[in-house]
Short mmCIF file of C-alpha atoms and ligand atoms in Angstrom, two decimals:
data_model
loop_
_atom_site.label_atom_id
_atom_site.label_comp_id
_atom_site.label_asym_id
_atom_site.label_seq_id
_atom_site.Cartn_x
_atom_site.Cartn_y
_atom_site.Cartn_z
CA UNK H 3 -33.48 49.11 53.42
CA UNK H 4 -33.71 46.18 51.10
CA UNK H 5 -30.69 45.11 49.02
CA UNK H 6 -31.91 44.68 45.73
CA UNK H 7 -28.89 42.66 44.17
CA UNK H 8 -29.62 39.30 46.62
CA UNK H 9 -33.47 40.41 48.19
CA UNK H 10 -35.85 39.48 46.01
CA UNK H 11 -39.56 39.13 45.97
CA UNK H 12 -39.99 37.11 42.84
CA UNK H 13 -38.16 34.82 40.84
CA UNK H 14 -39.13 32.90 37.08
CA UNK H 15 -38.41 29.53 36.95
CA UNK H 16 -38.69 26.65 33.89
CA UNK H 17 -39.63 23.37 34.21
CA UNK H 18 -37.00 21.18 32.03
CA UNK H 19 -38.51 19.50 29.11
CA UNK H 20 -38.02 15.77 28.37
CA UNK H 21 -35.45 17.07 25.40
CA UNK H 22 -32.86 18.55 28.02
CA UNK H 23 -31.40 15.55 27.41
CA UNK H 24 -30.35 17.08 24.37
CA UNK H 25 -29.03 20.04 26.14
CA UNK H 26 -25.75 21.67 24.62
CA UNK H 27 -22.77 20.41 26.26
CA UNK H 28 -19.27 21.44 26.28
CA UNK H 29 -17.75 18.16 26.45
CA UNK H 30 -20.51 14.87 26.86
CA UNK H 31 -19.94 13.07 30.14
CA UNK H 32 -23.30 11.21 30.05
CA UNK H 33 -27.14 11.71 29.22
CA UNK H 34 -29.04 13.64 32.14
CA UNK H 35 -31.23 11.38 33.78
CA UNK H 36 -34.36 13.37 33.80
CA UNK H 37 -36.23 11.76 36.42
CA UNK H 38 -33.80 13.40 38.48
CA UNK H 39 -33.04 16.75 36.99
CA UNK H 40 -37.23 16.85 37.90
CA UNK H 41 -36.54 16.09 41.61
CA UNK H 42 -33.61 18.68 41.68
CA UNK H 43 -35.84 21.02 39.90
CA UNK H 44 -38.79 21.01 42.15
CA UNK H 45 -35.99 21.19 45.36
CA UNK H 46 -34.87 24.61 43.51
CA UNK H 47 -38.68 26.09 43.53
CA UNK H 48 -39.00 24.50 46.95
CA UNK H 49 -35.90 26.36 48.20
CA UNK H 50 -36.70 29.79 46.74
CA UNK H 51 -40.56 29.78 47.83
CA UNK H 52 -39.33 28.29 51.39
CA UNK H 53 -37.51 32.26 51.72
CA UNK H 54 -40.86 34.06 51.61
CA UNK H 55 -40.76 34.80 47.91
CA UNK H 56 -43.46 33.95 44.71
CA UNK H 57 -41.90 31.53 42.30
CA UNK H 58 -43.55 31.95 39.05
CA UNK H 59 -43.44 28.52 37.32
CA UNK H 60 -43.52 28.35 33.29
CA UNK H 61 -44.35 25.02 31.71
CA UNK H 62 -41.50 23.06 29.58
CA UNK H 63 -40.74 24.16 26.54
CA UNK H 64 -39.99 21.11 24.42
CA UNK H 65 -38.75 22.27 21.23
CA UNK H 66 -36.03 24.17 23.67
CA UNK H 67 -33.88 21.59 25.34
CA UNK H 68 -31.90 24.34 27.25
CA UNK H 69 -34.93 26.34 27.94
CA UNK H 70 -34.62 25.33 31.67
CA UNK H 71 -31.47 28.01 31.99
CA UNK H 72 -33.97 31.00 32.28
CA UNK H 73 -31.26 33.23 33.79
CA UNK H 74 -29.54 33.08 30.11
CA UNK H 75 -32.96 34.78 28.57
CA UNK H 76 -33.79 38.15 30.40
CA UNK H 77 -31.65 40.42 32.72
CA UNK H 78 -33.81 41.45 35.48
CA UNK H 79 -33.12 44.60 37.15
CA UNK H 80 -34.87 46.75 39.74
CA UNK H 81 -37.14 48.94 37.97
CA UNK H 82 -36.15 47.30 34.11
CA UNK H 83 -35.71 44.21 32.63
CA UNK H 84 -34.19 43.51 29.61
CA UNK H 85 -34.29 40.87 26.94
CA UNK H 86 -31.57 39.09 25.73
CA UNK H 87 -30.01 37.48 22.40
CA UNK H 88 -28.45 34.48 22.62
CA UNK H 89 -25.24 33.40 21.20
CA UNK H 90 -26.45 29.78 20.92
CA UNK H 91 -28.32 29.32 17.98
CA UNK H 92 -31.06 26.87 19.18
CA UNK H 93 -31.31 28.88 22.65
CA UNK H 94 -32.40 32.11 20.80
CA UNK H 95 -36.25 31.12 20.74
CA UNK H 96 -36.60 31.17 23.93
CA UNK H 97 -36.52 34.64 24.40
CA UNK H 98 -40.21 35.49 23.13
CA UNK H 99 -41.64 32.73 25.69
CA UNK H 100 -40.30 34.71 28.45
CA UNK H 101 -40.93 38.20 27.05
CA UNK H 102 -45.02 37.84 28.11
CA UNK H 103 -44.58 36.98 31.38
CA UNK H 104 -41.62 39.76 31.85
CA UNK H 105 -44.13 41.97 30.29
CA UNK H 106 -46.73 41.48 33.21
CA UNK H 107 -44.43 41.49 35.99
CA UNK H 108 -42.53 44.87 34.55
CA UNK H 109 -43.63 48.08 33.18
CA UNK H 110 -40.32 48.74 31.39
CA UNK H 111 -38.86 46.16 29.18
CA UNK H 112 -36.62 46.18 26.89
CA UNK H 113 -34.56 44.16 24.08
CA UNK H 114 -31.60 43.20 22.87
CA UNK H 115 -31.94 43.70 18.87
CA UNK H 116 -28.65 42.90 17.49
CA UNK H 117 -26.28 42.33 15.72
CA UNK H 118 -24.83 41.22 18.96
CA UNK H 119 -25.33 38.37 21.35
CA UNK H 120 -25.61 38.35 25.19
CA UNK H 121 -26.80 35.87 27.66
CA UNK H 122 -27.68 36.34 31.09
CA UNK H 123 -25.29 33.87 32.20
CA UNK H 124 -22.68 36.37 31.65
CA UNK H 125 -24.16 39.28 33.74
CA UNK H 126 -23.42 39.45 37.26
CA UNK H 127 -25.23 42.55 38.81
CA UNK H 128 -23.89 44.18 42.41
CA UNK H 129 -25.15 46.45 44.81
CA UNK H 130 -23.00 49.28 42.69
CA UNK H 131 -22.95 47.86 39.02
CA UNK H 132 -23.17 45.44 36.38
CA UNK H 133 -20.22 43.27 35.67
CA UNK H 134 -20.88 41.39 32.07
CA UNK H 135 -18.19 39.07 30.62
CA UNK H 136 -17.48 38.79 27.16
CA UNK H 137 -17.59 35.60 26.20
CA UNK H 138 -18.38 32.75 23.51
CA UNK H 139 -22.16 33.91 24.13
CA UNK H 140 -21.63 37.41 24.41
CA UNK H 141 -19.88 39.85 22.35
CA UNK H 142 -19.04 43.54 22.25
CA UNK H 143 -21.69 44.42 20.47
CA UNK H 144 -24.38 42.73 22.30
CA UNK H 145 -22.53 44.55 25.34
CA UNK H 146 -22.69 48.14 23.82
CA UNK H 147 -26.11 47.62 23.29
CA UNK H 148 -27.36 46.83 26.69
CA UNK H 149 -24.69 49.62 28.22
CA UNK H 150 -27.37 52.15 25.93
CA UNK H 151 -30.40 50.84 27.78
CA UNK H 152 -29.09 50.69 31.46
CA UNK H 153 -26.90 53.75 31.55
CA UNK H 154 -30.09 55.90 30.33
CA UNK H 155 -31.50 54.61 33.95
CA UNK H 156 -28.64 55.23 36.27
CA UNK H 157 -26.95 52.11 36.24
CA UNK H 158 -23.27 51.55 35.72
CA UNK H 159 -22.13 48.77 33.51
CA UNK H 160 -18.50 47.33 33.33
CA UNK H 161 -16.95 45.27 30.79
CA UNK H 162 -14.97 42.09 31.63
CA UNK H 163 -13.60 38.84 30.68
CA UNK H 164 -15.11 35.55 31.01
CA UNK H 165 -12.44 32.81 31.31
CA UNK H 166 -11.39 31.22 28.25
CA UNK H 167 -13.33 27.83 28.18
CA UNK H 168 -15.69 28.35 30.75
CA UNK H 169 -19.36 29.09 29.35
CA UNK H 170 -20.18 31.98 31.19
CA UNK H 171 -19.19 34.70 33.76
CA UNK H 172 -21.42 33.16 36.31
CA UNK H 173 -20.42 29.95 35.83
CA UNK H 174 -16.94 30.94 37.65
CA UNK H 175 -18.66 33.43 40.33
CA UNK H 176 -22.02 34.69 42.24
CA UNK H 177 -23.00 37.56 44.58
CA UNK H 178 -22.79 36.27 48.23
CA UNK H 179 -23.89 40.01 49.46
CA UNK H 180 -23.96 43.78 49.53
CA UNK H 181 -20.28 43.29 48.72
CA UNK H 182 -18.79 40.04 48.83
CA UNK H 183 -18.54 37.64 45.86
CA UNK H 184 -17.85 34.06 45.47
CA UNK H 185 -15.38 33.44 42.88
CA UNK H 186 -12.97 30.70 41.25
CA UNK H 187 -9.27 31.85 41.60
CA UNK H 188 -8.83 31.47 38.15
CA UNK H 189 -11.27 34.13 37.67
CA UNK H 190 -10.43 36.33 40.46
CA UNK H 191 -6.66 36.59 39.47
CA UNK H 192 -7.87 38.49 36.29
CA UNK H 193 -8.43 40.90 38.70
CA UNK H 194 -11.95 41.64 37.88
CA UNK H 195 -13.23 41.75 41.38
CA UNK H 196 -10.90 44.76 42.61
CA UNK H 197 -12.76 46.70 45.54
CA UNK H 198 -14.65 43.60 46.67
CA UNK H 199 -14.14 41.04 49.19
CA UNK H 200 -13.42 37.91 47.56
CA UNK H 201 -14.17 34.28 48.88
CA UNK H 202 -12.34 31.67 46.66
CA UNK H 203 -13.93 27.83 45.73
CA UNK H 204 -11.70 25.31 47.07
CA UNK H 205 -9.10 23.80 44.80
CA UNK H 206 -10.89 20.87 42.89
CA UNK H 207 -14.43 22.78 43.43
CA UNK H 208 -14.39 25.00 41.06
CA UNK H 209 -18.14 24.13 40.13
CA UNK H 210 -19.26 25.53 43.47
CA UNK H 211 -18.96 28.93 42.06
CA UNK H 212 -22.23 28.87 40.20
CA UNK H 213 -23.93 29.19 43.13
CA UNK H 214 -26.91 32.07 44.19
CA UNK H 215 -27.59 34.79 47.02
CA UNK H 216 -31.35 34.74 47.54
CA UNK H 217 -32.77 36.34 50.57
CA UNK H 218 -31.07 34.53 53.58
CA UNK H 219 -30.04 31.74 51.90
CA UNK H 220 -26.62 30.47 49.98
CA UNK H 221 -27.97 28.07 47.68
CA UNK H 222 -25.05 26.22 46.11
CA UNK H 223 -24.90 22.54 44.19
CA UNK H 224 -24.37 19.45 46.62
CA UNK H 225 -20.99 18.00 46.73
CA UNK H 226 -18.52 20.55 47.42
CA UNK H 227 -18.04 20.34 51.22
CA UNK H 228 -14.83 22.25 51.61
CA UNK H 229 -16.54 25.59 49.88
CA UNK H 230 -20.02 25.14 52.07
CA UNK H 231 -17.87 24.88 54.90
CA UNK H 232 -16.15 27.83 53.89
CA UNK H 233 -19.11 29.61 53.32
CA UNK H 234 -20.95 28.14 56.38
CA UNK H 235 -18.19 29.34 58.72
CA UNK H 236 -18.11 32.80 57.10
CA UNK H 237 -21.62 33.40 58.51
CA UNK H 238 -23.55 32.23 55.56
CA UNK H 239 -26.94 29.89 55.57
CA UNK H 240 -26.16 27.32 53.21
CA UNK H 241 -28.38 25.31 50.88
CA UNK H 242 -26.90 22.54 48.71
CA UNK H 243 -28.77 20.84 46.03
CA UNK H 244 -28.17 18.23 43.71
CA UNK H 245 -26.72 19.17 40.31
CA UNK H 246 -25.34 16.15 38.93
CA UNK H 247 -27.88 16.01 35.93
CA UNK H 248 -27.91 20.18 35.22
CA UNK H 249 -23.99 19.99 35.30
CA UNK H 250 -23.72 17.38 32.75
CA UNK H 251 -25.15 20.10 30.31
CA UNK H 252 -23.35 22.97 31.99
CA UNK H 253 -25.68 24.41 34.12
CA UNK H 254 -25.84 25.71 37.57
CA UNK H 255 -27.70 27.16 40.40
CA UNK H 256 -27.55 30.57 38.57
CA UNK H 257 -29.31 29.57 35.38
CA UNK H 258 -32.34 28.07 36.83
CA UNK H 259 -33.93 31.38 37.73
CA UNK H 260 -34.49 34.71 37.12
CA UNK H 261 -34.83 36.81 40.12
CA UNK H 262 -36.30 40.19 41.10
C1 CIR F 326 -26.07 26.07 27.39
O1 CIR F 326 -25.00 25.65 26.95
O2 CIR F 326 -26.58 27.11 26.98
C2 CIR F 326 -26.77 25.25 28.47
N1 CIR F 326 -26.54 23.88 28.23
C3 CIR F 326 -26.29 25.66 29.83
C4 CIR F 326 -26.63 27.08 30.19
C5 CIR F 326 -26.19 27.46 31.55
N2 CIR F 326 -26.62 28.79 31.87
C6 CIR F 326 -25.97 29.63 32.65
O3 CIR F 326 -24.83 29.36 33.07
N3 CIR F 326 -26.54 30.79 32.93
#
């Protein structure tokens, strides 16, 4: 029996446009260098097609500098996918480039029309439900909204708290399986994760927690040894690529895909 919340046949990927470099930032500690985001980029693809599964590939989008974070534009569910409204202004385009290929990959999908806002970032889905953070990105609203559309196909959706400061849900935790989750202990100790098993980052690694389940492997940003050791020694197969450029614009592992 396949696990559908970390086995996945497909996934939707973005190649970055020369304007990430203009990428929304919470704080600016340097330009990306986007010679290497593109190397880091094509590891990604490299890593997710090496576990058996089709990478579908869209070109850059240049007039959408974050439009490499796909994860933020569509939440991708078994039978269902859903499109989202960003609470970023210039990130809200980017939603109709991804609706086509959604479209041809799923018979059912769906929108977020608003008022509210709600990026993907903020939606962690487990093998029993969907945990969404409110956040700066993602309001009540755009969280009733997408509770409508799931619960009318079985799913259960729960409403939590992303972490003041930090951009998004994800960017604090990830599925590692079935029933274990990676999380920040800052995020964990607002008790969010009751009735799971819990792995924390290691103190100072906090940006390890963006990291993804896909098929067999862990695939986590380079340069956080203590938490891939962690993870390595709790039976894990760990991949670590670079992130330096994607985390100078607050992304992560997560964002780069959408997987299904
Ligand atoms: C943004 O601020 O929207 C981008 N610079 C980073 C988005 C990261 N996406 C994610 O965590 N899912």
């Amino acid at each position: 029996m396949t696990n559908p919340s970390f086995e996945f046949s497909h996934a939707i990927t973005r190649k970055p446009a020369k304007s990430v470099i203009a990428g929304l930032r919470a704080e600016d500690t340097g330009t990306p260098d986007f010679a290497q985001m593109e190397m880091d980029h094509a590891t990604y693809v490299a890593t997710l097609t090496e576990t058996g599964a089709e990478v579908i590939e869209l070109p850059a989008l240049e007039n959408f500098p974050d439009s490499v974070f796909v994860e933020d534009d569509a939440l991708c569910l078994r039978d269902i996918a859903i499109l989202m409204r960003p609470g970023a202004a210039s990130r809200m385009g980017e939603v109709a480039h991804m609706a086509g290929t959604l479209r041809g990959q799923y018979e059912n999908v769906f929108e977020i029309k608003g008022p509210g806002f709600i990026e993907g970032g903020d939606i962690l889905t487990t093998a029993r439900e969907i945990l969404i953070g409110k956040s700066a990105r993602t309001d009540a609203a755009g969280v009733a909204e997408l509770r409508d559309i799931v619960t009318r196909f079985g799913y259960t959706l729960r409403e939590v708290q992303t972490p003041a400061d930090v951009l998004h849900f994800k960017t604090d935790c990830s599925l590692l399986d079935g029933e274990t989750i990676l999380a920040t202990k800052r995020l964990d100790a607002s008790g969010c994760f009751e009735g799971y098993r819990v792995l924390h980052t290691a103190d100072g690694e906090e940006a390890a927690a963006n990291a993804i389940r896909f098929n067999q492997f862990v695939i986590m940003a380079a340069g956080f040894p203590k938490t891939s050791e962690m993870l390595r020694s709790n039976g894990y197969e760990v991949r670590e690529i670079n992130n330096t450029e994607c985390a100078k614009i607050d992304g992560g592992m997560s964002c780069l895909s959408l997987r299904f």
